[in-house]
Coordinates of C-alpha atoms in Angstrom, one line a residue:
Chain A
A1 CA -0.2 0.1 0.4
Q2 CA 1.1 3.4 -0.7
S3 CA 2.7 5.2 2.5
V4 CA 5.0 8.4 3.3
T5 CA 6.5 8.4 6.0
Q6 CA 8.5 11.6 8.0
P7 CA 10.8 10.2 10.4
D8 CA 11.8 12.9 13.3
I9 CA 8.1 13.3 15.4
H10 CA 9.9 16.8 16.6
I11 CA 12.9 18.8 15.8
T12 CA 14.6 21.3 17.3
V13 CA 16.8 23.6 15.1
S14 CA 18.9 27.1 16.6
E15 CA 17.3 30.5 15.3
G16 CA 19.6 31.6 11.6
A17 CA 21.0 26.8 11.4
S18 CA 20.3 25.2 8.4
L19 CA 17.1 22.9 8.0
E20 CA 16.2 19.5 7.0
L21 CA 13.2 17.9 6.7
R22 CA 12.8 14.2 5.6
C23 CA 10.3 12.2 3.7
N24 CA 9.8 9.4 2.4
Y25 CA 7.1 6.9 0.4
S26 CA 6.4 4.4 -1.0
Y27 CA 4.9 4.8 -4.5
G28 CA 5.1 2.4 -7.5
A29 CA 5.5 5.1 -10.1
T30 CA 6.1 8.5 -8.9
P31 CA 3.5 10.5 -7.7
Y32 CA 2.8 14.1 -6.8
L33 CA 4.4 15.7 -4.2
F34 CA 4.3 18.7 -1.5
W35 CA 5.2 20.0 1.9
Y36 CA 2.6 21.5 3.5
V37 CA 2.7 24.0 6.8
Q38 CA 0.3 24.3 9.9
S39 CA 1.0 27.4 12.7
P40 CA -0.6 25.9 15.7
G41 CA -5.1 26.3 15.6
Q42 CA -4.4 27.2 11.8
G43 CA -4.8 24.6 8.3
L44 CA -2.6 23.7 5.8
Q45 CA -0.7 25.6 4.2
L46 CA 1.2 24.8 0.7
L47 CA 5.3 25.2 1.0
L48 CA 5.8 24.0 -2.6
K49 CA 4.9 21.6 -4.8
Y50 CA 7.3 19.0 -7.3
F51 CA 5.0 17.1 -10.5
S52 CA 7.4 16.5 -12.7
G53 CA 11.1 18.6 -13.7
D54 CA 13.9 19.3 -12.1
T55 CA 13.9 18.1 -9.3
L56 CA 15.1 20.6 -7.0
V57 CA 12.2 23.1 -5.9
Q58 CA 11.7 26.0 -5.1
G59 CA 8.5 27.7 -2.7
I60 CA 6.9 30.2 -0.8
K61 CA 9.4 31.6 2.5
G62 CA 12.9 30.2 1.7
F63 CA 11.3 26.7 1.8
E64 CA 13.2 24.3 -1.3
A65 CA 12.7 20.9 -1.4
E66 CA 15.0 17.9 -3.8
F67 CA 12.6 14.7 -5.3
K68 CA 15.8 11.8 -5.2
R69 CA 13.7 9.0 -7.2
S70 CA 16.0 7.1 -6.6
Q71 CA 15.8 6.9 -3.3
S72 CA 11.6 7.4 -3.2
S73 CA 12.8 11.0 -0.9
F74 CA 11.5 14.7 -0.5
N75 CA 13.4 15.9 1.9
L76 CA 12.0 19.9 2.1
R77 CA 15.5 22.6 3.6
K78 CA 15.8 26.0 4.8
P79 CA 19.3 27.4 5.1
S80 CA 18.9 30.0 7.5
V81 CA 15.7 29.2 10.3
H82 CA 14.0 32.5 11.3
W83 CA 11.7 31.7 14.4
S84 CA 9.0 32.4 12.9
D85 CA 8.8 29.3 11.0
A86 CA 8.0 27.4 13.8
A87 CA 4.9 24.7 13.1
E88 CA 4.1 21.9 12.3
Y89 CA 4.8 20.5 8.7
F90 CA 3.0 17.1 7.0
C91 CA 4.8 15.9 3.8
A92 CA 2.2 14.9 1.0
V93 CA 2.1 12.1 -1.9
R94 CA -0.7 12.9 -4.7
L95 CA -1.9 9.0 -6.1
T96 CA -1.2 9.9 -9.8
G97 CA -4.9 9.8 -11.8
G98 CA -6.4 9.7 -9.1
F99 CA -8.2 12.2 -6.7
K100 CA -6.7 11.0 -3.4
T101 CA -3.8 12.4 -1.7
I102 CA -1.9 10.5 1.6
F103 CA 0.1 12.6 4.4
G104 CA 2.3 12.3 6.7
A105 CA 2.2 11.4 9.9
G106 CA 3.9 15.3 10.4
T107 CA 7.3 17.3 11.9
R108 CA 7.0 19.5 14.1
L109 CA 9.7 22.5 14.5
F110 CA 10.5 24.0 17.1
V111 CA 12.8 27.2 17.5
K112 CA 15.8 28.4 20.0
A113 CA 16.7 31.5 20.0
Chain B
D13 CA -6.1 33.9 -2.7
V14 CA -8.3 30.5 -1.9
K15 CA -10.5 30.8 0.4
V16 CA -12.1 28.0 2.1
T17 CA -14.1 28.6 5.4
Q18 CA -15.5 26.2 8.2
S19 CA -18.3 27.7 9.9
S20 CA -17.6 27.2 14.0
R21 CA -13.5 27.3 15.0
Y22 CA -14.7 25.2 17.7
L23 CA -17.7 22.9 18.7
V24 CA -19.0 20.8 22.4
K25 CA -21.4 18.3 22.0
R26 CA -22.5 16.0 23.3
T27 CA -22.7 11.9 22.5
G28 CA -25.4 11.2 20.6
E29 CA -25.8 14.6 19.4
K30 CA -26.2 14.7 15.4
V31 CA -24.0 17.2 14.6
F32 CA -23.2 19.7 10.7
L33 CA -19.5 20.8 10.2
E34 CA -20.5 23.1 7.0
C35 CA -17.1 24.2 4.5
V36 CA -17.6 26.2 1.7
Q37 CA -14.8 27.0 -1.1
D38 CA -14.6 30.7 -3.5
M39 CA -12.7 29.8 -5.6
D40 CA -15.3 27.5 -8.0
H41 CA -13.3 24.1 -7.4
E42 CA -14.7 20.6 -8.6
N43 CA -13.0 18.6 -5.8
M44 CA -14.1 19.2 -1.9
F45 CA -12.6 16.9 1.3
W46 CA -13.7 15.9 5.7
Y47 CA -10.0 14.7 6.9
R48 CA -9.4 14.2 10.9
Q49 CA -5.9 14.9 12.1
D50 CA -5.2 13.4 15.5
P51 CA -2.1 13.7 17.2
G52 CA 0.7 11.2 15.3
L53 CA -1.4 9.5 13.2
G54 CA -1.5 13.0 10.5
L55 CA -4.5 13.9 8.3
R56 CA -7.3 10.6 7.5
L57 CA -9.9 11.0 4.9
I58 CA -12.7 10.5 6.2
Y59 CA -14.9 11.5 2.3
F60 CA -14.5 13.6 0.0
S61 CA -16.7 14.7 -3.3
Y62 CA -15.7 14.9 -6.9
D63 CA -19.0 16.3 -7.8
V64 CA -22.2 18.6 -7.1
K65 CA -24.0 15.4 -5.8
M66 CA -21.5 12.6 -5.6
K67 CA -19.1 11.6 -2.8
E68 CA -17.0 8.7 -2.3
K69 CA -15.5 7.2 1.2
G70 CA -12.1 7.6 2.1
D71 CA -10.3 5.9 5.3
I72 CA -12.5 6.7 8.3
P73 CA -15.8 6.9 6.5
E74 CA -18.1 5.0 9.3
G75 CA -19.8 7.2 11.3
Y76 CA -19.9 9.3 9.2
S77 CA -22.3 10.9 5.9
V78 CA -21.2 14.3 3.8
S79 CA -24.0 16.2 1.6
R80 CA -22.4 17.9 -1.5
E81 CA -25.6 20.3 -3.2
K82 CA -24.3 23.3 -4.3
K83 CA -20.8 23.0 -5.5
E84 CA -19.4 25.9 -3.1
R85 CA -20.9 23.7 -0.4
F86 CA -19.5 19.8 1.8
S87 CA -21.3 18.9 5.1
L88 CA -19.8 16.9 7.3
I89 CA -22.4 14.9 9.6
L90 CA -21.8 12.9 12.8
E91 CA -24.9 10.9 13.0
S92 CA -24.6 10.3 16.2
A93 CA -21.7 11.6 17.7
S94 CA -18.8 10.1 20.3
T95 CA -16.3 10.3 22.3
N96 CA -13.8 8.8 20.5
Q97 CA -15.1 11.3 17.3
T98 CA -13.4 14.3 19.6
S99 CA -10.4 15.9 17.0
M100 CA -9.0 18.4 14.9
Y101 CA -11.7 18.1 11.8
L102 CA -9.7 19.8 8.6
C103 CA -12.1 20.9 5.0
A104 CA -9.9 21.2 1.8
S105 CA -10.9 21.7 -1.7
S106 CA -9.0 21.6 -4.8
F107 CA -9.3 21.6 -9.2
Q108 CA -9.5 18.3 -11.1
G109 CA -6.1 16.4 -12.4
N110 CA -3.1 17.5 -9.6
Q111 CA -3.7 20.4 -8.2
P112 CA -2.9 20.9 -4.6
Q113 CA -5.5 21.2 -1.8
H114 CA -6.4 24.7 -1.0
F115 CA -7.8 24.4 3.5
G116 CA -9.6 25.7 6.1
D117 CA -8.2 26.5 9.1
G118 CA -10.5 23.9 10.7
T119 CA -13.1 22.4 13.7
R120 CA -11.7 21.7 16.6
L121 CA -14.8 19.5 18.1
S122 CA -14.9 18.1 21.1
I123 CA -18.0 15.4 23.0
L124 CA -18.9 15.4 25.8

């Protein structure tokens, strides 16, 4: 069955440090890939998406993600974290030709001063 | 900007009550979705709809039903609320095809 794994339940990063959040998926073909962010008490906001083409995609708020087919991964990165980035981050996979999107369990990011 | 509006941010109901959660989107999206979000479990799909009056079960439809009488509105119904339905409920919408979903702010529902 298709699945999305975010191995880190939570991560703590110092403000100004770099960030990488991991995401692996299990699916027979290349799916559509997304990263969302959820601030406390809010819905999910789309950070970036990958459909095809260049495997390094840029998103909002200075985030980027790299698709690696050989590793079935789609890791999210940011070179310098700001305190306002503290939130929960969800990786999601949408199966090609279908309606369904599968979400990972999320990674909560804490930012320390 | 796409706007997905959920009628209540917080809701408290009693067991056995019939509960309605309403969701409205203003972008003429064909697809609409209801998820529940629980700590450590991510988002789980309850139901979705790809057209007016059309609905499909998601992964956890038991105890829920939905209604989509108009394109912009998608309602989630808890037929007889139970305490294990206490959760955050998120509505989302999207265009057809590979377009990403847009989410409302969620309804935190407590069943006492």
